[in-house]
Coordinates of C-alpha atoms in Angstrom, one line a residue:
M1095 CA 21.5 -6.6 36.4
F1096 CA 20.3 -9.7 35.2
I1097 CA 17.4 -7.8 33.8
T1098 CA 19.6 -5.6 31.8
L1099 CA 21.9 -8.0 30.6
A1100 CA 18.8 -10.5 29.7
G1101 CA 17.5 -7.2 27.2
I1102 CA 21.0 -6.6 26.1
L1103 CA 21.4 -10.5 24.4
A1104 CA 17.7 -10.2 23.9
V1105 CA 18.6 -7.7 21.4
I1106 CA 21.7 -8.4 20.1
G1107 CA 19.7 -12.2 19.5
S1108 CA 17.1 -10.3 17.2
L1109 CA 19.7 -8.9 15.3
V1110 CA 21.5 -11.9 14.6
G1111 CA 18.2 -13.4 13.9
I1112 CA 17.4 -10.7 11.6
Y1113 CA 20.9 -10.7 9.6
Y1114 CA 20.6 -14.3 9.6
F1115 CA 17.0 -14.5 8.2
A1116 CA 18.2 -11.4 5.4
M1117 CA 21.2 -13.7 4.5
R1118 CA 20.3 -17.0 3.8
P1119 CA 19.4 -18.2 0.0
E1120 CA 15.7 -18.1 -1.1
T1121 CA 14.6 -20.1 -3.5
L1122 CA 12.3 -18.4 -6.3
R1123 CA 10.2 -20.4 -8.5
I1124 CA 9.9 -19.5 -12.1
A1125 CA 7.1 -20.8 -14.5
V1126 CA 8.3 -21.2 -18.2
G1127 CA 7.1 -23.0 -21.4
P1128 CA 6.4 -24.7 -23.1
A1129 CA 8.4 -28.1 -23.6
N1130 CA 12.0 -28.1 -25.5
S1131 CA 11.4 -24.3 -26.1
D1132 CA 14.3 -21.6 -25.9
D1133 CA 13.1 -19.6 -23.0
L1134 CA 13.0 -23.3 -21.1
K1135 CA 16.4 -24.0 -22.1
V1136 CA 18.1 -20.6 -20.9
V1137 CA 16.0 -20.3 -17.6
Q1138 CA 17.0 -24.2 -17.5
A1139 CA 20.8 -22.2 -17.8
L1140 CA 20.2 -19.7 -15.2
T1141 CA 19.2 -22.0 -12.7
Q1142 CA 22.4 -24.3 -13.0
A1143 CA 24.3 -21.2 -12.6
F1144 CA 22.4 -20.1 -9.5
T1145 CA 23.0 -22.7 -7.9
Q1146 CA 26.7 -22.6 -9.0
A1147 CA 27.5 -19.5 -8.2
R1148 CA 25.9 -19.5 -4.6
G1149 CA 24.3 -16.6 -4.7
H1150 CA 21.7 -15.5 -2.2
V1151 CA 18.7 -16.4 -4.7
R1152 CA 18.6 -19.6 -6.4
L1153 CA 15.6 -20.6 -8.4
R1154 CA 13.4 -23.4 -9.0
L1155 CA 12.3 -24.4 -12.6
V1156 CA 7.6 -24.7 -12.9
Q1157 CA 7.2 -26.0 -16.3
T1158 CA 4.4 -24.6 -18.0
D1159 CA 2.0 -25.4 -21.3
G1160 CA 3.4 -21.4 -22.6
A1161 CA 3.3 -17.8 -21.9
A1162 CA -0.3 -18.3 -21.0
A1163 CA -0.4 -21.0 -18.5
S1164 CA 3.2 -19.2 -17.2
A1165 CA 0.3 -16.0 -16.6
K1166 CA -1.7 -17.7 -14.8
A1167 CA 0.4 -19.3 -12.6
L1168 CA 1.6 -15.8 -11.4
E1169 CA -1.9 -14.9 -11.2
E1170 CA -2.9 -17.6 -8.9
G1171 CA 0.4 -17.0 -7.0
N1172 CA 1.9 -20.4 -7.6
V1173 CA 5.5 -18.8 -8.7
D1174 CA 7.5 -16.1 -7.7
L1175 CA 8.7 -15.3 -11.3
A1176 CA 7.2 -15.5 -14.9
I1177 CA 8.0 -16.0 -18.5
V1178 CA 5.3 -14.2 -19.8
R1179 CA 4.9 -12.8 -23.5
G1180 CA 4.0 -8.9 -23.4
D1181 CA 1.3 -9.3 -25.9
L1182 CA -0.7 -11.2 -24.2
D1183 CA -3.4 -10.2 -21.1
M1184 CA -1.0 -9.2 -18.6
P1185 CA -0.8 -10.9 -14.8
K1186 CA -2.3 -8.1 -12.4
N1187 CA 0.1 -8.6 -10.2
A1188 CA 3.1 -8.8 -12.6
Q1189 CA 5.6 -6.2 -12.3
A1190 CA 8.9 -6.3 -14.8
V1191 CA 11.8 -7.6 -13.9
A1192 CA 14.4 -7.8 -16.9
I1193 CA 13.1 -8.4 -20.7
L1194 CA 14.8 -11.9 -21.5
R1195 CA 14.4 -11.1 -25.3
K1196 CA 12.3 -8.9 -28.3
N1197 CA 10.6 -10.9 -31.4
V1198 CA 9.7 -9.1 -34.8
A1199 CA 6.6 -10.3 -36.7
V1200 CA 8.1 -11.4 -40.0
L1201 CA 5.3 -12.0 -42.9
W1202 CA 6.6 -13.5 -45.8
V1203 CA 5.7 -15.3 -49.8
P1204 CA 7.4 -17.1 -51.0
P1205 CA 8.3 -17.4 -54.7
S1206 CA 5.9 -18.5 -57.2
A1207 CA 6.7 -21.8 -58.4
K1208 CA 6.5 -23.1 -62.0
G1209 CA 6.0 -26.4 -63.6
K1210 CA 2.9 -28.0 -65.7
G1211 CA -0.2 -28.4 -63.4
K1212 CA 0.9 -25.3 -61.4
K1213 CA -2.2 -23.0 -60.7
S1214 CA -1.0 -19.7 -61.0
T1215 CA -2.1 -17.4 -58.3
P1216 CA -2.1 -13.4 -58.0
K1217 CA 1.7 -12.1 -56.8
I1218 CA 1.1 -11.0 -53.1
T1219 CA 3.1 -7.6 -53.2
K1220 CA 1.4 -5.6 -50.1
I1221 CA -0.1 -6.8 -46.5
A1222 CA -3.2 -5.5 -47.9
Q1223 CA -3.3 -8.3 -51.0
L1224 CA -3.6 -11.2 -48.2
A1225 CA -7.2 -11.4 -48.5
G1226 CA -8.6 -14.1 -50.2
H1227 CA -5.1 -16.4 -49.9
R1228 CA -4.3 -18.3 -47.1
V1229 CA -1.7 -17.1 -44.3
G1230 CA 0.5 -20.0 -42.8
V1231 CA 1.3 -19.7 -38.6
V1232 CA 4.2 -20.9 -37.5
G1233 CA 3.6 -21.9 -33.8
R1234 CA 0.9 -24.0 -32.2
T1235 CA 0.6 -20.7 -29.7
Q1236 CA -3.0 -18.7 -29.9
A1237 CA -1.3 -15.2 -29.5
N1238 CA 0.6 -16.0 -33.2
V1239 CA -3.3 -15.5 -34.3
N1240 CA -4.0 -12.8 -32.3
L1241 CA -0.9 -11.1 -33.9
L1242 CA -1.8 -11.6 -37.6
K1243 CA -5.0 -10.5 -37.2
V1244 CA -4.2 -7.2 -35.3
I1245 CA -1.8 -6.1 -38.4
L1246 CA -4.9 -7.4 -40.8
Q1247 CA -6.8 -5.2 -39.0
Q1248 CA -4.9 -2.5 -39.5
Y1249 CA -4.2 -2.4 -42.8
G1250 CA -8.1 -3.1 -43.2
V1251 CA -8.1 -6.2 -44.5
D1252 CA -11.3 -8.7 -44.1
L1253 CA -10.6 -11.3 -41.4
A1254 CA -13.7 -13.6 -43.2
K1255 CA -11.4 -13.5 -46.4
V1256 CA -8.3 -14.7 -44.8
D1257 CA -8.2 -18.4 -44.3
I1258 CA -5.8 -18.8 -41.1
V1259 CA -3.8 -22.2 -40.8
Q1260 CA -1.6 -23.0 -37.9
F1261 CA 1.6 -25.6 -38.1
P1262 CA 3.9 -26.3 -34.9
A1263 CA 7.2 -24.9 -35.0
T1264 CA 8.8 -28.1 -35.4
E1265 CA 6.6 -29.1 -38.9
A1266 CA 7.2 -25.5 -40.3
A1267 CA 9.8 -25.8 -42.8
E1268 CA 8.2 -29.4 -44.4
S1269 CA 4.8 -27.2 -44.1
I1270 CA 5.7 -24.5 -46.3
R1271 CA 7.9 -27.2 -48.6
K1272 CA 4.4 -28.6 -49.0
E1273 CA 3.6 -25.2 -50.3
T1274 CA 0.6 -25.3 -47.4
A1275 CA -0.1 -21.3 -47.9
D1276 CA 0.2 -18.9 -50.0
A1277 CA 1.9 -16.3 -47.3
Y1278 CA 4.0 -17.1 -43.6
L1279 CA 3.7 -15.5 -40.8
A1280 CA 6.5 -15.8 -37.6
A1281 CA 7.2 -14.2 -34.5
G1282 CA 10.5 -14.8 -32.7
P1283 CA 14.0 -13.3 -32.1
V1284 CA 16.0 -11.8 -35.0
N1285 CA 18.1 -14.6 -34.7
S1286 CA 15.4 -17.5 -34.5
K1287 CA 16.1 -20.9 -35.7
I1288 CA 12.7 -21.5 -36.4
T1289 CA 11.9 -18.4 -38.4
A1290 CA 15.4 -18.7 -40.4
D1291 CA 14.6 -22.5 -41.5
A1292 CA 11.4 -21.6 -42.4
I1293 CA 12.1 -18.3 -44.8
N1294 CA 14.9 -20.5 -46.2
A1295 CA 12.3 -23.5 -46.9
S1296 CA 10.6 -20.8 -48.9
T1297 CA 13.4 -20.8 -51.0
R1298 CA 11.9 -22.2 -54.4
E1299 CA 14.2 -22.3 -57.6
G1300 CA 17.1 -20.1 -56.5
K1301 CA 14.4 -17.2 -55.9
S1302 CA 13.8 -15.7 -52.2
P1303 CA 10.7 -15.4 -50.7
K1304 CA 9.1 -11.5 -51.0
F1305 CA 9.2 -9.9 -47.0
L1306 CA 6.3 -7.8 -46.6
A1307 CA 7.1 -4.3 -44.8
I1308 CA 4.5 -3.1 -42.0
D1309 CA 4.5 0.2 -43.1
S1310 CA 2.1 1.5 -40.3
A1311 CA 4.1 -0.4 -37.3
E1312 CA 3.9 3.3 -35.6
A1313 CA 0.1 3.0 -35.7
I1314 CA 0.0 -0.3 -34.5
A1315 CA 2.6 1.0 -31.4
Q1316 CA 0.4 3.6 -31.0
N1317 CA -3.1 1.8 -31.0
H1318 CA -1.8 -1.6 -28.8
P1319 CA 0.8 -0.8 -26.4
A1320 CA 2.6 -4.5 -26.3
Y1321 CA 4.1 -3.6 -29.7
E1322 CA 6.5 -1.7 -30.2
A1323 CA 8.0 -0.7 -34.4
S1324 CA 11.1 -2.2 -35.7
E1325 CA 13.0 -3.1 -38.4
I1326 CA 14.3 -6.3 -39.5
P1327 CA 18.1 -5.8 -40.9
A1328 CA 19.5 -6.3 -44.3
G1329 CA 20.4 -10.4 -44.1
A1330 CA 19.4 -11.1 -41.3
F1331 CA 18.4 -14.6 -41.7
G1332 CA 21.4 -15.0 -44.4
G1333 CA 21.8 -16.6 -47.4
S1334 CA 22.7 -15.2 -50.8
P1335 CA 21.4 -13.0 -51.8
D1336 CA 20.8 -11.6 -48.5
K1337 CA 17.1 -12.4 -47.1
P1338 CA 16.0 -9.9 -46.4
D1339 CA 18.0 -8.1 -49.1
D1340 CA 17.3 -4.9 -47.6
E1341 CA 15.6 -3.1 -44.4
V1342 CA 12.4 -4.4 -43.4
K1343 CA 9.5 -2.0 -40.8
T1344 CA 7.7 -4.6 -38.6
I1345 CA 6.6 -4.6 -34.9
S1346 CA 7.8 -6.3 -31.8
F1347 CA 7.1 -7.4 -28.7
S1348 CA 8.9 -8.5 -26.2
H1349 CA 9.3 -12.0 -23.7
H1350 CA 9.7 -10.8 -19.8
I1351 CA 10.5 -11.9 -17.1
V1352 CA 8.1 -10.3 -14.5
A1353 CA 7.3 -10.8 -10.4
R1354 CA 4.5 -10.8 -8.4
K1355 CA 3.8 -7.4 -7.5
G1356 CA 4.1 -8.2 -3.4
L1357 CA 7.8 -10.3 -3.8
S1358 CA 10.3 -8.3 -1.3
D1359 CA 12.2 -5.3 -2.8
S1360 CA 15.3 -6.9 -1.7
T1361 CA 14.9 -10.2 -2.7
V1362 CA 13.7 -8.8 -6.6
A1363 CA 17.3 -6.6 -6.5
T1364 CA 19.2 -9.4 -5.9
F1365 CA 17.8 -12.1 -8.3
T1366 CA 17.9 -9.1 -11.1
R1367 CA 21.5 -8.4 -10.3
Q1368 CA 22.7 -12.1 -10.6
L1369 CA 20.7 -12.6 -13.2
F1370 CA 23.1 -9.6 -15.7
A1371 CA 26.0 -11.0 -13.8
I1372 CA 25.5 -14.6 -14.5
R1373 CA 24.6 -14.0 -18.2
Q1374 CA 27.7 -13.0 -19.9
Q1375 CA 28.8 -17.0 -18.7
L1376 CA 26.1 -17.8 -20.7
L1377 CA 26.9 -16.3 -24.1
A1378 CA 28.9 -19.6 -25.0
E1379 CA 26.1 -22.0 -24.7
F1380 CA 22.7 -19.5 -25.0
P1381 CA 23.4 -16.9 -27.8
L1382 CA 19.4 -15.9 -26.7
A1383 CA 21.1 -14.7 -22.6
A1384 CA 23.3 -11.9 -24.9
K1385 CA 19.3 -10.1 -25.5
I1386 CA 18.3 -10.3 -21.6
E1387 CA 17.6 -6.6 -21.3
T1388 CA 17.3 -4.0 -18.6
P1389 CA 13.2 -3.3 -18.0
D1390 CA 11.9 0.1 -18.8
T1391 CA 11.7 1.9 -15.5
D1392 CA 9.8 5.0 -16.2
K1393 CA 6.3 5.1 -14.0
D1394 CA 4.0 5.5 -17.4
A1395 CA 6.1 2.4 -18.9
A1396 CA 3.2 0.0 -20.2
L1397 CA 4.4 -3.1 -17.5
P1398 CA 5.8 -1.5 -14.8
A1399 CA 9.0 -2.6 -12.8
H1400 CA 9.0 -4.2 -9.9
P1401 CA 10.0 -1.6 -7.2
G1402 CA 13.2 -3.8 -6.6
A1403 CA 14.4 -4.5 -10.0
A1404 CA 14.2 -0.6 -10.5
A1405 CA 16.3 0.2 -7.8
F1406 CA 19.2 -2.2 -9.4
V1407 CA 18.6 -0.5 -12.8
D1408 CA 18.8 2.9 -11.2
G1409 CA 21.5 2.4 -9.1
E1410 CA 19.3 3.1 -6.1
E1411 CA 19.7 -0.2 -4.4
K1412 CA 19.6 -0.4 -0.4
T1413 CA 22.3 -2.3 1.4
F1414 CA 21.8 -4.3 4.7
L1415 CA 22.5 -1.3 6.8
D1416 CA 19.4 0.9 4.2
R1417 CA 17.2 -1.8 4.9
Y1418 CA 17.3 -2.7 8.5
S1419 CA 19.0 0.5 9.9
D1420 CA 14.9 1.8 11.4
Y1421 CA 14.8 -1.8 12.6
I1422 CA 18.3 -1.3 14.6
W1423 CA 17.5 2.2 15.7
W1424 CA 14.8 0.9 17.4
G1425 CA 16.2 -2.2 18.8
L1426 CA 18.8 0.3 20.5
M1427 CA 15.8 2.5 21.5
A1428 CA 14.2 -1.0 23.3
L1429 CA 17.7 -1.8 24.8
S1430 CA 17.8 1.8 26.4
A1431 CA 13.9 1.6 27.6
L1432 CA 15.0 -2.0 28.5
G1433 CA 17.5 -0.7 30.6
S1434 CA 15.7 1.8 32.3
A1435 CA 12.0 -0.4 33.0
G1436 CA 14.7 -2.8 34.3
A1437 CA 16.5 0.0 37.0
W1438 CA 13.2 0.9 37.7
F1439 CA 11.9 -2.8 38.4
A1440 CA 15.2 -3.9 40.2
G1441 CA 14.6 0.1 42.5
Y1442 CA 11.0 -1.5 43.2
L1443 CA 12.0 -4.3 43.7
K1444 CA 14.2 -3.4 47.0
K1445 CA 11.8 -0.5 48.3
D1446 CA 10.8 -2.7 51.1
E1447 CA 14.5 -3.0 52.1
R1448 CA 15.0 0.6 51.6
N1449 CA 12.7 1.6 53.7
S1450 CA 13.5 -0.4 56.1
N1451 CA 16.8 0.6 56.2
N1452 CA 15.8 4.1 56.1
S1453 CA 14.3 3.7 59.4
L1454 CA 17.2 2.4 60.7
R1455 CA 19.1 5.0 60.1
D1456 CA 16.4 7.3 61.9
R1457 CA 17.0 5.1 64.3
L1458 CA 20.5 5.6 64.4
V1459 CA 19.7 9.6 64.8
E1460 CA 17.6 8.8 68.4
M1461 CA 20.3 6.3 69.4
V1462 CA 22.6 9.8 69.4
G1463 CA 20.3 11.8 71.7
K1464 CA 19.9 9.0 73.8
A1465 CA 23.7 8.5 74.3
R1466 CA 24.1 11.8 75.5
R1467 CA 21.5 11.5 78.1
S1468 CA 22.6 7.7 79.8
D1469 CA 23.4 7.1 83.3
S1470 CA 24.5 3.4 82.4
T1471 CA 27.8 2.5 80.7
D1472 CA 26.0 -0.5 80.3
E1473 CA 23.3 0.7 78.7
L1474 CA 25.5 2.6 76.5
D1475 CA 26.8 -1.1 75.5
Q1476 CA 23.7 -2.1 74.7
M1477 CA 22.9 0.7 72.0
Q1478 CA 26.6 0.4 71.0
S1479 CA 25.3 -3.3 70.1
E1480 CA 22.6 -2.5 68.5
A1481 CA 24.5 0.2 66.2
D1482 CA 26.7 -2.4 65.3
D1483 CA 23.8 -4.6 64.3
I1484 CA 21.7 -1.5 62.5
L1485 CA 25.3 -1.0 60.5
R1486 CA 25.9 -4.4 59.3
D1487 CA 22.5 -4.2 58.1
T1488 CA 23.0 -1.3 56.1
L1489 CA 25.7 -2.8 54.3
R1490 CA 24.4 -5.7 52.7
C1491 CA 21.7 -3.5 51.5
F1492 CA 24.5 -1.5 49.6
D1493 CA 25.9 -4.5 49.1
A1494 CA 22.7 -5.8 47.3
G1495 CA 22.1 -2.2 45.4
A1496 CA 19.0 -1.6 47.5
I1497 CA 20.8 2.0 49.3
E1498 CA 22.8 4.0 47.2
E1499 CA 26.1 5.4 47.7
G1500 CA 24.5 9.1 48.8
A1501 CA 22.0 7.7 51.5
L1502 CA 25.8 5.4 52.6
T1503 CA 27.1 8.7 53.0
A1504 CA 24.1 10.0 55.5
F1505 CA 24.4 7.0 57.1
S1506 CA 28.0 7.0 57.9
I1507 CA 27.8 10.9 59.4
A1508 CA 24.7 9.6 61.9
L1509 CA 27.1 6.5 62.5
E1510 CA 30.0 9.2 63.3
Q1511 CA 27.7 11.4 65.2
F1512 CA 26.7 7.9 67.7
H1513 CA 30.0 7.0 68.3
N1514 CA 31.0 10.4 69.1
A1515 CA 28.0 11.0 71.4
V1516 CA 29.1 7.2 73.1
A1517 CA 32.3 8.4 73.9
D1518 CA 31.9 11.3 75.1
R1519 CA 28.9 9.8 77.4
K1520 CA 31.3 7.5 79.1
A1521 CA 34.0 9.6 79.7
L1522 CA 32.1 12.1 81.3
L1523 CA 30.4 8.9 83.6
N1524 CA 34.0 7.0 84.1
S1525 CA 35.0 11.1 85.5
M1526 CA 31.7 10.8 87.8
P1527 CA 31.5 9.2 91.3
Q1528 CA 29.4 6.2 91.7
N1529 CA 27.2 7.8 94.3
L1530 CA 26.4 10.4 92.2
Q1531 CA 25.8 8.0 88.8
R1532 CA 22.7 5.9 91.1
A1533 CA 21.4 9.1 92.3
G1534 CA 20.9 10.6 88.3
A1535 CA 19.9 7.1 87.8
Q1536 CA 17.2 6.8 90.2
F1537 CA 16.1 10.8 89.9
R1538 CA 15.5 10.1 86.2
A1539 CA 13.6 6.9 87.1
T1540 CA 11.3 8.0 90.0
G1541 CA 11.4 12.0 89.6
S1542 CA 12.6 11.9 93.6
L1543 CA 16.1 11.3 95.2

């Protein structure tokens, strides 16, 4: 009984332990950068919101130098999540959780300024005409330069004939006013303030810049799966007249929230659920939070979705019972097996007592025959005393569980037969004269009278 009880308590304790470890808050490390970037600010807001909501998943921010450094941190296993740029080399252990934002490539040419000493330059109306010119790239990341090269190569522009210069996003407007380049490229969300300020800085004498359409966007997307064909809507960058004054074809790429491959499905599903639940709370302070989208869950997606995120998106997220039903089932099976083993072991420990009791029952049956042949009441009284001792031992064994109720019933029948034999023999002996009793005893003892 004690072994079975211990087994039950062990299984219950295991189930409680599983529930505790499954439900306790889990902190995930997320890599994001660079400093003062919009991505960093959004993740900081998410970290605070997750903590205030007391959700199952919490975030610990790990600041990096940029998307490339974040991807490396994830690949090396130093973080659980990372904000990575879709057109960079993706870590092999990365799986998509959400699309943080989508970015568009914007190419434009400032209007020519008039005045004394100003050297006239050929008017640029197409991307193919960028050969022999200087192109400024907003932002220090090499990824933006690589993006420009992809576009130029699609249009057959010799890269050796294009002078590419970069300047920090914080210095973009000032560099454009100083006419450091003939054309400019910026990459960011359609509502990016950095891109809008850079384009407004290109306005001269009331003239708006010329936006260069990437008409071969679909071809670029075919050759480079990280990019998609997209459009910049008219008036996306404000101004009067609208900038641009009409839709402009371009290419886009995404910033992803990715998780390392080995991260638990249930943890990622919970994180994804919390992310989209809290997103609405951040819209007032961070409009970029409205751009957070679900990942592509198709099996042939360029960046495969994490199974946990896919389960949330597709409505196949598992409940606690779904995740741990197998453990509960095996726990119940183990409990049943433990009970059976406990019963067998308890029976094994009482084997000697059971064998001893069987011999006592056999002795009692033997005494039935002996009582029927006895010629002495003293002998019958001795056997009666022995039977009482046997009864006492049998009841003790029954209380201890060494014998079952069926064995006790068989013993009761034997004991009843013994009592009947003793009573009948005493009645017979009491009805016989004393000299006949002594003669009978002598005959059985010596074989002669």
